[in-house]
GROMACS .gro file of C-alpha atoms in nm:
model
  491
    1MET     CA    1   8.577  12.302   7.352
    2VAL     CA    2   8.571  12.493   7.022
    3ALA     CA    3   8.988  12.520   7.107
    4THR     CA    4   8.976  12.204   7.133
    5LEU     CA    5   8.816  12.112   6.864
    6ARG     CA    6   9.001  12.315   6.614
    7ARG     CA    7   9.333  12.069   6.720
    8ILE     CA    8   9.153  11.742   6.607
    9PRO     CA    9   9.115  11.776   6.184
   10SER     CA   10   9.555  11.786   6.231
   11ILE     CA   11   9.541  11.484   6.365
   12GLY     CA   12   9.299  11.355   6.147
   13LEU     CA   13   9.467  11.427   5.909
   14ALA     CA   14   9.811  11.296   5.963
   15LEU     CA   15   9.642  10.943   6.095
   16LEU     CA   16   9.514  10.923   5.736
   17LEU     CA   17   9.856  11.046   5.535
   18VAL     CA   18  10.015  10.762   5.770
   19LEU     CA   19   9.762  10.510   5.659
   20ILE     CA   20   9.741  10.611   5.331
   21LEU     CA   21  10.169  10.550   5.332
   22SER     CA   22  10.183  10.261   5.492
   23GLY     CA   23   9.882  10.085   5.288
   24ALA     CA   24  10.092  10.190   4.997
   25ALA     CA   25  10.420  10.009   5.085
   26GLY     CA   26  10.194   9.699   5.235
   27ALA     CA   27  10.061   9.657   4.960
   28ALA     CA   28  10.394   9.656   4.729
   29GLU     CA   29  10.562   9.458   4.879
   30ARG     CA   30  10.241   9.213   4.915
   31ASP     CA   31   9.956   9.044   4.726
   32PHE     CA   32   9.614   9.169   4.834
   33PHE     CA   33   9.457   9.124   4.479
   34LEU     CA   34   9.248   8.818   4.462
   35PRO     CA   35   9.484   8.575   4.477
   36GLY     CA   36   9.285   8.292   4.480
   37PRO     CA   37   8.999   8.141   4.671
   38THR     CA   38   9.025   8.257   5.079
   39THR     CA   39   8.839   8.160   5.397
   40ALA     CA   40   8.633   8.432   5.558
   41PRO     CA   41   8.690   8.407   5.956
   42ASN     CA   42   8.409   8.256   6.119
   43GLY     CA   43   8.215   8.388   6.440
   44THR     CA   44   8.035   8.680   6.574
   45LEU     CA   45   8.112   9.012   6.397
   46GLY     CA   46   8.238   9.314   6.554
   47ALA     CA   47   8.543   9.231   6.782
   48PRO     CA   48   8.567   9.530   7.068
   49ALA     CA   49   8.904   9.598   6.853
   50GLN     CA   50   8.752   9.589   6.523
   51ARG     CA   51   8.514   9.820   6.638
   52ALA     CA   52   8.739  10.098   6.819
   53GLN     CA   53   8.869  10.061   6.426
   54SER     CA   54   8.541  10.212   6.325
   55LEU     CA   55   8.495  10.438   6.559
   56LEU     CA   56   8.871  10.568   6.527
   57GLY     CA   57   8.734  10.627   6.153
   58LEU     CA   58   8.411  10.802   6.235
   59ILE     CA   59   8.643  11.073   6.394
   60VAL     CA   60   8.906  11.085   6.121
   61PHE     CA   61   8.617  11.188   5.887
   62THR     CA   62   8.481  11.398   6.075
   63SER     CA   63   8.815  11.594   6.119
   64ILE     CA   64   8.850  11.572   5.746
   65ALA     CA   65   8.514  11.736   5.708
   66PHE     CA   66   8.586  11.974   5.927
   67ALA     CA   67   8.979  12.061   5.846
   68ILE     CA   68   8.809  12.127   5.470
   69GLY     CA   69   8.583  12.419   5.646
   70ARG     CA   70   8.899  12.592   5.815
   71LEU     CA   71   9.120  12.537   5.474
   72ARG     CA   72   8.815  12.711   5.323
   73GLY     CA   73   8.869  12.987   5.561
   74SER     CA   74   8.589  12.951   5.726
   75ARG     CA   75   8.532  13.127   6.041
   76ALA     CA   76   8.215  13.050   6.128
   77GLN     CA   77   8.085  12.937   6.510
   78LEU     CA   78   8.157  12.542   6.495
   79PRO     CA   79   7.745  12.436   6.509
   80LEU     CA   80   7.798  12.210   6.761
   81ARG     CA   81   7.395  12.141   6.788
   82THR     CA   82   7.396  12.038   6.424
   83ILE     CA   83   7.691  11.804   6.488
   84VAL     CA   84   7.574  11.637   6.840
   85TRP     CA   85   7.217  11.557   6.722
   86GLY     CA   86   7.338  11.441   6.369
   87PHE     CA   87   7.544  11.202   6.540
   88ILE     CA   88   7.274  11.100   6.796
   89LEU     CA   89   7.033  11.021   6.484
   90GLN     CA   90   7.321  10.817   6.299
   91PHE     CA   91   7.250  10.634   6.612
   92ALA     CA   92   6.977  10.544   6.687
   93PHE     CA   93   6.817  10.518   6.338
   94GLY     CA   94   7.115  10.258   6.336
   95ALA     CA   95   7.028  10.072   6.660
   96ILE     CA   96   6.666  10.076   6.559
   97VAL     CA   97   6.711   9.854   6.273
   98LEU     CA   98   6.991   9.628   6.363
   99PHE     CA   99   6.906   9.521   6.689
  100ALA     CA  100   6.504   9.451   6.525
  101PRO     CA  101   6.709   9.173   6.289
  102ALA     CA  102   6.316   9.151   6.223
  103ILE     CA  103   6.307   9.486   6.036
  104LEU     CA  104   6.569   9.416   5.801
  105GLU     CA  105   6.433   9.064   5.707
  106ASN     CA  106   6.109   9.255   5.652
  107VAL     CA  107   6.266   9.514   5.415
  108GLN     CA  108   6.425   9.216   5.212
  109ARG     CA  109   6.082   9.080   5.184
  110ALA     CA  110   5.975   9.341   5.071
  111ILE     CA  111   6.256   9.419   4.794
  112GLN     CA  112   6.216   8.996   4.726
  113LYS     CA  113   5.826   9.091   4.679
  114LEU     CA  114   5.865   9.425   4.406
  115LEU     CA  115   6.165   9.178   4.162
  116GLU     CA  116   5.878   8.942   4.197
  117TYR     CA  117   5.661   9.202   4.028
  118SER     CA  118   5.873   9.372   3.825
  119ASP     CA  119   5.935   9.016   3.689
  120ALA     CA  120   5.592   8.964   3.553
  121GLY     CA  121   5.606   9.199   3.408
  122ALA     CA  122   5.856   9.210   3.264
  123THR     CA  123   5.777   8.816   3.098
  124MET     CA  124   5.490   8.961   2.950
  125LEU     CA  125   5.724   9.142   2.730
  126PHE     CA  126   6.000   8.922   2.745
  127GLY     CA  127   5.838   8.538   2.823
  128PRO     CA  128   5.962   8.307   3.071
  129ASN     CA  129   6.291   8.171   2.973
  130LEU     CA  130   6.471   8.498   2.977
  131VAL     CA  131   6.369   8.655   3.301
  132THR     CA  132   6.381   8.287   3.472
  133GLY     CA  133   6.653   8.237   3.360
  134ALA     CA  134   6.580   7.905   3.273
  135ALA     CA  135   6.396   7.693   2.993
  136ARG     CA  136   6.223   7.363   2.939
  137VAL     CA  137   6.459   7.141   2.730
  138THR     CA  138   6.203   6.856   2.486
  139SER     CA  139   6.347   6.562   2.282
  140ASP     CA  140   6.242   6.732   1.962
  141GLY     CA  141   6.304   7.075   2.083
  142LYS     CA  142   5.980   7.172   2.021
  143ASP     CA  143   5.646   7.172   2.230
  144THR     CA  144   5.514   6.868   2.107
  145GLY     CA  145   5.805   6.695   2.305
  146SER     CA  146   5.905   6.494   2.520
  147PHE     CA  147   6.026   6.672   2.888
  148VAL     CA  148   6.423   6.631   2.900
  149GLY     CA  149   6.504   6.884   3.128
  150ILE     CA  150   6.596   7.181   3.193
  151ALA     CA  151   6.862   7.455   3.040
  152GLN     CA  152   7.065   7.736   3.255
  153ILE     CA  153   7.005   7.975   3.051
  154GLY     CA  154   7.230   8.273   3.306
  155PHE     CA  155   7.102   8.573   3.454
  156VAL     CA  156   7.062   8.837   3.162
  157PHE     CA  157   7.088   9.178   3.214
  158ALA     CA  158   6.929   9.352   3.012
  159VAL     CA  159   6.644   9.176   3.128
  160LYS     CA  160   6.648   9.162   3.458
  161VAL     CA  161   6.740   9.445   3.571
  162LEU     CA  162   6.646   9.738   3.346
  163PRO     CA  163   6.297   9.686   3.374
  164THR     CA  164   6.315   9.704   3.729
  165ILE     CA  165   6.412  10.022   3.755
  166MET     CA  166   6.122  10.147   3.539
  167PHE     CA  167   5.894   9.921   3.749
  168ILE     CA  168   6.045  10.098   4.100
  169SER     CA  169   6.058  10.443   3.982
  170MET     CA  170   5.682  10.381   3.879
  171LEU     CA  171   5.627  10.242   4.240
  172THR     CA  172   5.735  10.581   4.369
  173ALA     CA  173   5.635  10.864   4.167
  174VAL     CA  174   5.249  10.656   4.322
  175LEU     CA  175   5.387  10.636   4.658
  176TYR     CA  176   5.442  11.010   4.682
  177HIS     CA  177   5.136  11.142   4.465
  178LEU     CA  178   4.945  10.922   4.738
  179GLY     CA  179   5.088  11.046   5.024
  180ILE     CA  180   5.271  10.763   5.174
  181LEU     CA  181   5.610  10.876   5.064
  182THR     CA  182   5.549  11.203   5.145
  183TRP     CA  183   5.400  11.117   5.502
  184ILE     CA  184   5.725  11.001   5.582
  185VAL     CA  185   5.993  11.240   5.405
  186HIS     CA  186   5.830  11.521   5.622
  187GLY     CA  187   5.809  11.321   5.891
  188LEU     CA  188   6.194  11.236   5.856
  189ALA     CA  189   6.246  11.622   5.823
  190TRP     CA  190   6.032  11.758   6.087
  191LEU     CA  191   6.246  11.530   6.315
  192MET     CA  192   6.608  11.642   6.200
  193GLN     CA  193   6.479  11.995   6.168
  194LYS     CA  194   6.359  12.000   6.496
  195THR     CA  195   6.684  11.849   6.645
  196MET     CA  196   6.981  11.977   6.446
  197ARG     CA  197   6.812  12.339   6.372
  198THR     CA  198   6.901  12.319   6.038
  199SER     CA  199   6.655  12.485   5.768
  200GLY     CA  200   6.358  12.377   5.596
  201ALA     CA  201   6.511  12.369   5.282
  202GLU     CA  202   6.827  12.157   5.249
  203THR     CA  203   6.629  11.942   5.563
  204LEU     CA  204   6.304  11.873   5.364
  205SER     CA  205   6.519  11.766   5.034
  206THR     CA  206   6.781  11.552   5.248
  207ALA     CA  207   6.480  11.353   5.377
  208ALA     CA  208   6.364  11.351   5.032
  209ASN     CA  209   6.676  11.222   4.866
  210ILE     CA  210   6.656  10.914   5.133
  211PHE     CA  211   6.391  10.798   4.808
  212VAL     CA  212   6.445  10.942   4.529
  213GLY     CA  213   6.796  11.068   4.348
  214GLN     CA  214   7.031  11.331   4.319
  215THR     CA  215   6.832  11.542   4.105
  216GLU     CA  216   6.463  11.482   4.192
  217ALA     CA  217   6.486  11.562   4.522
  218PRO     CA  218   6.557  11.938   4.517
  219LEU     CA  219   6.219  11.944   4.254
  220ILE     CA  220   6.082  11.917   4.631
  221ILE     CA  221   6.190  12.227   4.759
  222ARG     CA  222   6.218  12.475   4.344
  223PRO     CA  223   6.086  12.715   4.488
  224PHE     CA  224   6.368  12.813   4.744
  225LEU     CA  225   6.713  12.701   4.551
  226ALA     CA  226   6.751  13.085   4.370
  227THR     CA  227   6.737  13.231   4.717
  228ALA     CA  228   6.905  12.942   4.912
  229THR     CA  229   7.251  13.038   5.093
  230ASN     CA  230   7.577  12.872   4.997
  231SER     CA  231   7.554  12.647   5.319
  232GLU     CA  232   7.184  12.554   5.190
  233LEU     CA  233   7.328  12.474   4.822
  234MET     CA  234   7.586  12.240   4.944
  235ALA     CA  235   7.314  12.054   5.182
  236ILE     CA  236   7.180  11.983   4.864
  237MET     CA  237   7.434  11.827   4.700
  238VAL     CA  238   7.599  11.658   4.971
  239GLY     CA  239   7.249  11.510   5.031
  240GLY     CA  240   7.241  11.378   4.663
  241PHE     CA  241   7.621  11.263   4.627
  242ALA     CA  242   7.571  11.025   5.018
  243ASN     CA  243   7.245  10.866   4.897
  244ILE     CA  244   7.121  10.636   4.606
  245ALA     CA  245   6.740  10.620   4.458
  246THR     CA  246   6.519  10.335   4.556
  247GLY     CA  247   6.582  10.267   4.148
  248VAL     CA  248   6.871  10.104   4.201
  249LEU     CA  249   6.851   9.992   4.584
  250VAL     CA  250   6.632   9.744   4.488
  251VAL     CA  251   6.899   9.673   4.190
  252TYR     CA  252   7.223   9.651   4.460
  253ALA     CA  253   7.021   9.468   4.701
  254GLU     CA  254   6.944   9.167   4.389
  255PHE     CA  255   7.285   9.140   4.331
  256LEU     CA  256   7.405   9.096   4.671
  257LYS     CA  257   7.128   8.884   4.827
  258ASP     CA  258   7.324   8.551   4.792
  259PHE     CA  259   7.625   8.700   4.978
  260ILE     CA  260   7.493   8.960   5.197
  261PRO     CA  261   7.253   8.868   5.442
  262ASN     CA  262   6.876   9.090   5.483
  263ALA     CA  263   7.120   9.313   5.156
  264GLY     CA  264   6.802   9.550   5.032
  265GLY     CA  265   6.753   9.603   5.445
  266HIS     CA  266   7.133   9.760   5.476
  267LEU     CA  267   7.163   9.921   5.182
  268ALA     CA  268   6.748  10.078   5.318
  269LEU     CA  269   6.948  10.149   5.617
  270ALA     CA  270   7.263  10.358   5.437
  271CYS     CA  271   7.004  10.576   5.300
  272PHE     CA  272   6.849  10.685   5.631
  273ILE     CA  273   7.183  10.696   5.856
  274SER     CA  274   7.338  10.885   5.525
  275ALA     CA  275   7.023  11.197   5.565
  276PRO     CA  276   7.188  11.330   5.972
  277ALA     CA  277   7.552  11.238   5.805
  278THR     CA  278   7.448  11.469   5.506
  279LEU     CA  279   7.407  11.809   5.725
  280VAL     CA  280   7.655  11.699   5.937
  281VAL     CA  281   7.913  11.720   5.747
  282ALA     CA  282   7.777  11.981   5.537
  283LYS     CA  283   7.762  12.248   5.767
  284LEU     CA  284   8.118  12.093   5.867
  285MET     CA  285   8.221  12.221   5.576
  286MET     CA  286   8.087  12.498   5.501
  287PRO     CA  287   7.883  12.654   5.767
  288GLU     CA  288   7.575  12.874   5.740
  289THR     CA  289   7.709  13.244   5.786
  290ALA     CA  290   7.342  13.394   5.650
  291LYS     CA  291   6.994  13.324   5.740
  292PRO     CA  292   6.876  13.125   5.508
  293ALA     CA  293   6.509  13.191   5.403
  294THR     CA  294   6.346  12.912   5.544
  295ALA     CA  295   6.485  12.928   5.844
  296GLY     CA  296   6.242  12.758   6.140
  297VAL     CA  297   6.016  12.732   5.821
  298ASP     CA  298   5.785  12.392   5.862
  299PHE     CA  299   5.625  12.299   5.481
  300LYS     CA  300   5.481  12.012   5.288
  301VAL     CA  301   5.564  11.849   4.959
  302GLU     CA  302   5.343  11.974   4.731
  303ARG     CA  303   5.204  11.671   4.451
  304VAL     CA  304   5.286  11.736   4.051
  305ASP     CA  305   5.035  11.476   3.977
  306ALA     CA  306   4.677  11.554   3.842
  307ASN     CA  307   4.562  11.204   3.941
  308ILE     CA  308   4.712  10.877   4.016
  309PHE     CA  309   4.759  10.778   3.602
  310ASP     CA  310   4.925  11.098   3.549
  311ALA     CA  311   5.178  10.975   3.817
  312ALA     CA  312   5.246  10.605   3.677
  313THR     CA  313   5.322  10.805   3.367
  314ARG     CA  314   5.596  11.032   3.463
  315GLY     CA  315   5.751  10.779   3.697
  316THR     CA  316   5.780  10.492   3.385
  317SER     CA  317   5.907  10.762   3.178
  318GLU     CA  318   6.153  10.815   3.427
  319GLY     CA  319   6.239  10.468   3.475
  320LEU     CA  320   6.276  10.477   3.105
  321ALA     CA  321   6.510  10.703   3.094
  322LEU     CA  322   6.680  10.568   3.407
  323ALA     CA  323   6.682  10.243   3.250
  324LEU     CA  324   6.850  10.344   2.913
  325ASN     CA  325   7.081  10.618   3.096
  326VAL     CA  326   7.208  10.247   3.295
  327GLY     CA  327   7.216  10.051   3.065
  328ALA     CA  328   7.469  10.292   2.802
  329MET     CA  329   7.662  10.363   3.049
  330LEU     CA  330   7.728   9.991   3.138
  331ILE     CA  331   7.774   9.901   2.782
  332THR     CA  332   8.017  10.234   2.779
  333PHE     CA  333   8.181  10.242   3.112
  334THR     CA  334   8.252   9.873   3.078
  335ALA     CA  335   8.459   9.904   2.685
  336LEU     CA  336   8.624  10.163   2.833
  337VAL     CA  337   8.755  10.006   3.169
  338ALA     CA  338   8.880   9.715   2.949
  339LEU     CA  339   9.032   9.999   2.757
  340VAL     CA  340   9.230  10.143   3.055
  341ASN     CA  341   9.325   9.804   3.152
  342ALA     CA  342   9.502   9.721   2.879
  343VAL     CA  343   9.709  10.039   2.812
  344PHE     CA  344   9.750  10.097   3.197
  345GLY     CA  345   9.869   9.697   3.210
  346GLY     CA  346  10.130   9.790   2.968
  347VAL     CA  347  10.271  10.096   3.047
  348THR     CA  348  10.305   9.924   3.454
  349GLY     CA  349  10.431   9.602   3.297
  350PHE     CA  350  10.710   9.737   3.081
  351ILE     CA  351  10.859   9.970   3.333
  352GLY     CA  352  10.874   9.608   3.608
  353LEU     CA  353  10.540   9.675   3.796
  354GLY     CA  354  10.274   9.352   3.806
  355PRO     CA  355  10.310   8.973   3.869
  356ALA     CA  356  10.572   8.813   3.684
  357THR     CA  357  10.620   8.502   3.447
  358THR     CA  358  10.879   8.361   3.324
  359THR     CA  359  10.897   8.205   3.026
  360ALA     CA  360  11.083   7.885   2.871
  361THR     CA  361  11.416   8.088   2.815
  362GLY     CA  362  11.411   8.242   3.108
  363GLN     CA  363  11.291   8.608   3.010
  364VAL     CA  364  11.067   8.733   3.272
  365ILE     CA  365  10.758   8.920   3.185
  366HIS     CA  366  10.522   9.165   3.447
  367GLN     CA  367  10.189   9.127   3.341
  368GLY     CA  368  10.176   9.486   3.485
  369LEU     CA  369   9.827   9.622   3.696
  370THR     CA  370   9.471   9.682   3.672
  371LEU     CA  371   9.278  10.012   3.731
  372GLU     CA  372   9.123   9.802   4.042
  373GLN     CA  373   9.443   9.700   4.195
  374PHE     CA  374   9.560  10.032   4.193
  375PHE     CA  375   9.273  10.189   4.365
  376GLY     CA  376   9.288   9.872   4.585
  377TRP     CA  377   9.640  10.070   4.685
  378VAL     CA  378   9.507  10.395   4.748
  379PHE     CA  379   9.153  10.326   4.896
  380ALA     CA  380   9.271  10.028   5.116
  381PRO     CA  381   9.346  10.312   5.423
  382VAL     CA  382   9.048  10.432   5.366
  383ALA     CA  383   8.849  10.072   5.413
  384TRP     CA  384   9.045  10.041   5.655
  385LEU     CA  385   8.933  10.322   5.901
  386THR     CA  386   8.525  10.192   5.837
  387GLY     CA  387   8.638   9.930   6.050
  388ILE     CA  388   8.773   9.635   5.779
  389GLU     CA  389   9.010   9.375   5.865
  390TRP     CA  390   9.320   9.461   5.648
  391GLN     CA  391   9.360   9.105   5.451
  392TYR     CA  392   9.059   9.285   5.286
  393CYS     CA  393   9.113   9.653   5.295
  394THR     CA  394   9.301   9.606   4.908
  395ARG     CA  395   8.919   9.432   4.794
  396VAL     CA  396   8.743   9.704   4.901
  397GLY     CA  397   9.001   9.991   4.836
  398ALA     CA  398   8.952   9.844   4.454
  399LEU     CA  399   8.543   9.880   4.480
  400MET     CA  400   8.578  10.170   4.624
  401GLY     CA  401   8.801  10.330   4.373
  402ILE     CA  402   8.570  10.205   4.103
  403LYS     CA  403   8.277  10.392   4.241
  404THR     CA  404   8.473  10.732   4.298
  405VAL     CA  405   8.587  10.694   3.955
  406LEU     CA  406   8.281  10.540   3.800
  407ASN     CA  407   8.031  10.512   3.945
  408GLU     CA  408   7.863  10.269   4.260
  409PHE     CA  409   7.668  10.093   4.021
  410LEU     CA  410   8.012   9.905   3.860
  411ALA     CA  411   8.111   9.886   4.219
  412TYR     CA  412   7.797   9.700   4.313
  413LEU     CA  413   7.829   9.488   3.991
  414LYS     CA  414   8.211   9.373   4.022
  415MET     CA  415   8.145   9.342   4.374
  416ASN     CA  416   7.843   9.039   4.291
  417GLU     CA  417   8.137   8.896   3.973
  418TRP     CA  418   8.392   8.879   4.272
  419TYR     CA  419   8.161   8.667   4.478
  420ARG     CA  420   8.038   8.425   4.242
  421ALA     CA  421   8.423   8.375   4.114
  422ASP     CA  422   8.498   8.327   4.536
  423PRO     CA  423   8.184   8.315   4.758
  424ASN     CA  424   8.464   8.367   5.011
  425PHE     CA  425   8.595   8.713   4.884
  426LEU     CA  426   8.501   8.931   5.147
  427SER     CA  427   8.437   8.823   5.519
  428PRO     CA  428   8.139   8.832   5.674
  429ARG     CA  429   8.235   9.218   5.837
  430ALA     CA  430   8.409   9.340   5.559
  431GLY     CA  431   8.128   9.263   5.267
  432LEU     CA  432   7.869   9.443   5.527
  433LEU     CA  433   8.096   9.751   5.566
  434ALA     CA  434   8.145   9.749   5.159
  435THR     CA  435   7.763   9.761   5.127
  436TYR     CA  436   7.748  10.042   5.381
  437ALA     CA  437   8.038  10.208   5.214
  438LEU     CA  438   7.979  10.205   4.851
  439CYS     CA  439   7.574  10.322   4.895
  440GLY     CA  440   7.601  10.684   4.745
  441PHE     CA  441   7.617  10.834   4.443
  442ALA     CA  442   7.963  11.038   4.495
  443ASN     CA  443   8.144  10.967   4.163
  444PHE     CA  444   8.276  11.251   3.940
  445ALA     CA  445   8.058  11.220   3.663
  446SER     CA  446   7.762  11.302   3.952
  447ILE     CA  447   7.883  11.642   3.971
  448GLY     CA  448   7.826  11.758   3.639
  449ILE     CA  449   7.468  11.522   3.680
  450GLN     CA  450   7.420  11.773   3.970
  451ILE     CA  451   7.516  12.094   3.857
  452GLY     CA  452   7.362  12.046   3.535
  453GLY     CA  453   6.986  11.887   3.688
  454ILE     CA  454   7.011  12.192   3.960
  455SER     CA  455   7.054  12.528   3.691
  456VAL     CA  456   6.778  12.412   3.520
  457LEU     CA  457   6.584  12.433   3.827
  458ALA     CA  458   6.762  12.801   3.961
  459PRO     CA  459   6.988  12.938   3.619
  460ASN     CA  460   7.090  13.168   3.857
  461ARG     CA  461   7.257  12.939   4.052
  462ARG     CA  462   7.487  12.771   3.852
  463SER     CA  463   7.844  12.982   3.927
  464ASP     CA  464   7.816  12.851   4.266
  465LEU     CA  465   7.692  12.522   4.217
  466SER     CA  466   7.948  12.508   3.988
  467ARG     CA  467   8.225  12.563   4.263
  468ILE     CA  468   8.058  12.403   4.518
  469GLY     CA  469   8.023  12.023   4.300
  470LEU     CA  470   8.367  11.913   4.326
  471LEU     CA  471   8.410  11.974   4.748
  472ALA     CA  472   8.026  11.843   4.799
  473MET     CA  473   8.135  11.501   4.611
  474ILE     CA  474   8.402  11.479   4.875
  475GLY     CA  475   8.158  11.563   5.169
  476GLY     CA  476   7.878  11.323   4.965
  477THR     CA  477   8.185  11.054   5.035
  478ILE     CA  478   8.272  11.134   5.337
  479ALA     CA  479   7.856  11.095   5.474
  480THR     CA  480   7.867  10.741   5.296
  481LEU     CA  481   8.168  10.612   5.526
  482MET     CA  482   8.072  10.775   5.831
  483GLY     CA  483   7.686  10.598   5.810
  484ALA     CA  484   7.972  10.208   5.763
  485CYS     CA  485   8.167  10.328   6.066
  486VAL     CA  486   7.862  10.397   6.277
  487VAL     CA  487   7.781  10.099   6.143
  488GLY     CA  488   8.069   9.922   6.231
  489ILE     CA  489   8.114  10.050   6.590
  490LEU     CA  490   7.727   9.873   6.671
  491VAL     CA  491   7.750   9.556   6.542
   0.00000   0.00000   0.00000
């Protein structure tokens, strides 16, 4: 069995190489980059061939994780129990939710209610016009005039999104203090630990990542970070990269709700599927070679706040810091993308790449390429492996590139922008799988965030974290893509 599995990585890597080369060649010959309105295919999702395509992707991504472990020189015994049970749990989580639509609908309704509660708080500070995106118009421009109509202001990002992040951060802290989220996290950790036979520390951190961010989850296992094995550190970091926090999940659900049915439920499911996928990928890429201090240990999450008011205050402060960081990041990164696109477009246009126009004098001028187009070429084969139809792969590939090089916030925001420009920008299946494929913190900036955040908790592990960082980011990306493949197989 093990001997057979050892031959799989070369096959998987060869397939991926062929796909990348063919994708680049195909994209060079055809324009797959948002040429204009398209017609999304009607009918049900997931023809048998498309499900087989997702199954192939799952095999390839698993093989790549295994190959990376072997290329690192690891000769530890393959953790078959962890891998088998990891896949069983991924499909079980997916099947329970996808085949029970009421769950997705209820999660979406709950998220919508949370957004309404957040709007209530934002309205108190900013007023109803900015929050609702509409203003009451009167004949004299004052309250004394007769009613004329409603003027649409539009979506004000800072007023709608940033207060939501703060509110959800506060609510998460309160639910942890009350023991509600603690009970859920502990139950999931117990299930994965007993079936997959992973250590208590790495399993609890991975389960916590379903709800909290990449630097908050390690706080739960802080006493064990200093003595954790490298394999455990790998699992902890991969878990941070493979998931998103609840605070931004609600925001992404708001971005996609008009285009992806029950988007909030699907994003929540992506977080659950990523938990066992995290442990599978981490143990393939860096198998355990030592005896973890928490092997077989079943411990609970400890409270860190004195009371519910302390929890609410801490959650609000952390939410404010996150909201300010998101706002600043969007300003600077959007400006950076515009700058790079201008330079990249000028250089590629000068050498004759990109769409061409002919002037009145007969001169041919090339407009050059954008970062989105370049990412579309590179990531199109990866998108195809998740089960997405080829004609949409460069579009999803562009989003994957934005997510990896910049972050998933900008990727979902760009997805919203393209959907608003063309509601048929993606097919129903492509849009659904893209929602799962983008659902993770795996990007280059997050490497520094995790190294800095976790090393504060365990200063003696900074060098280990630095060595593992890039590898863990790749692992987090693979785990997220596995989730998309699992959904592609099921639907």
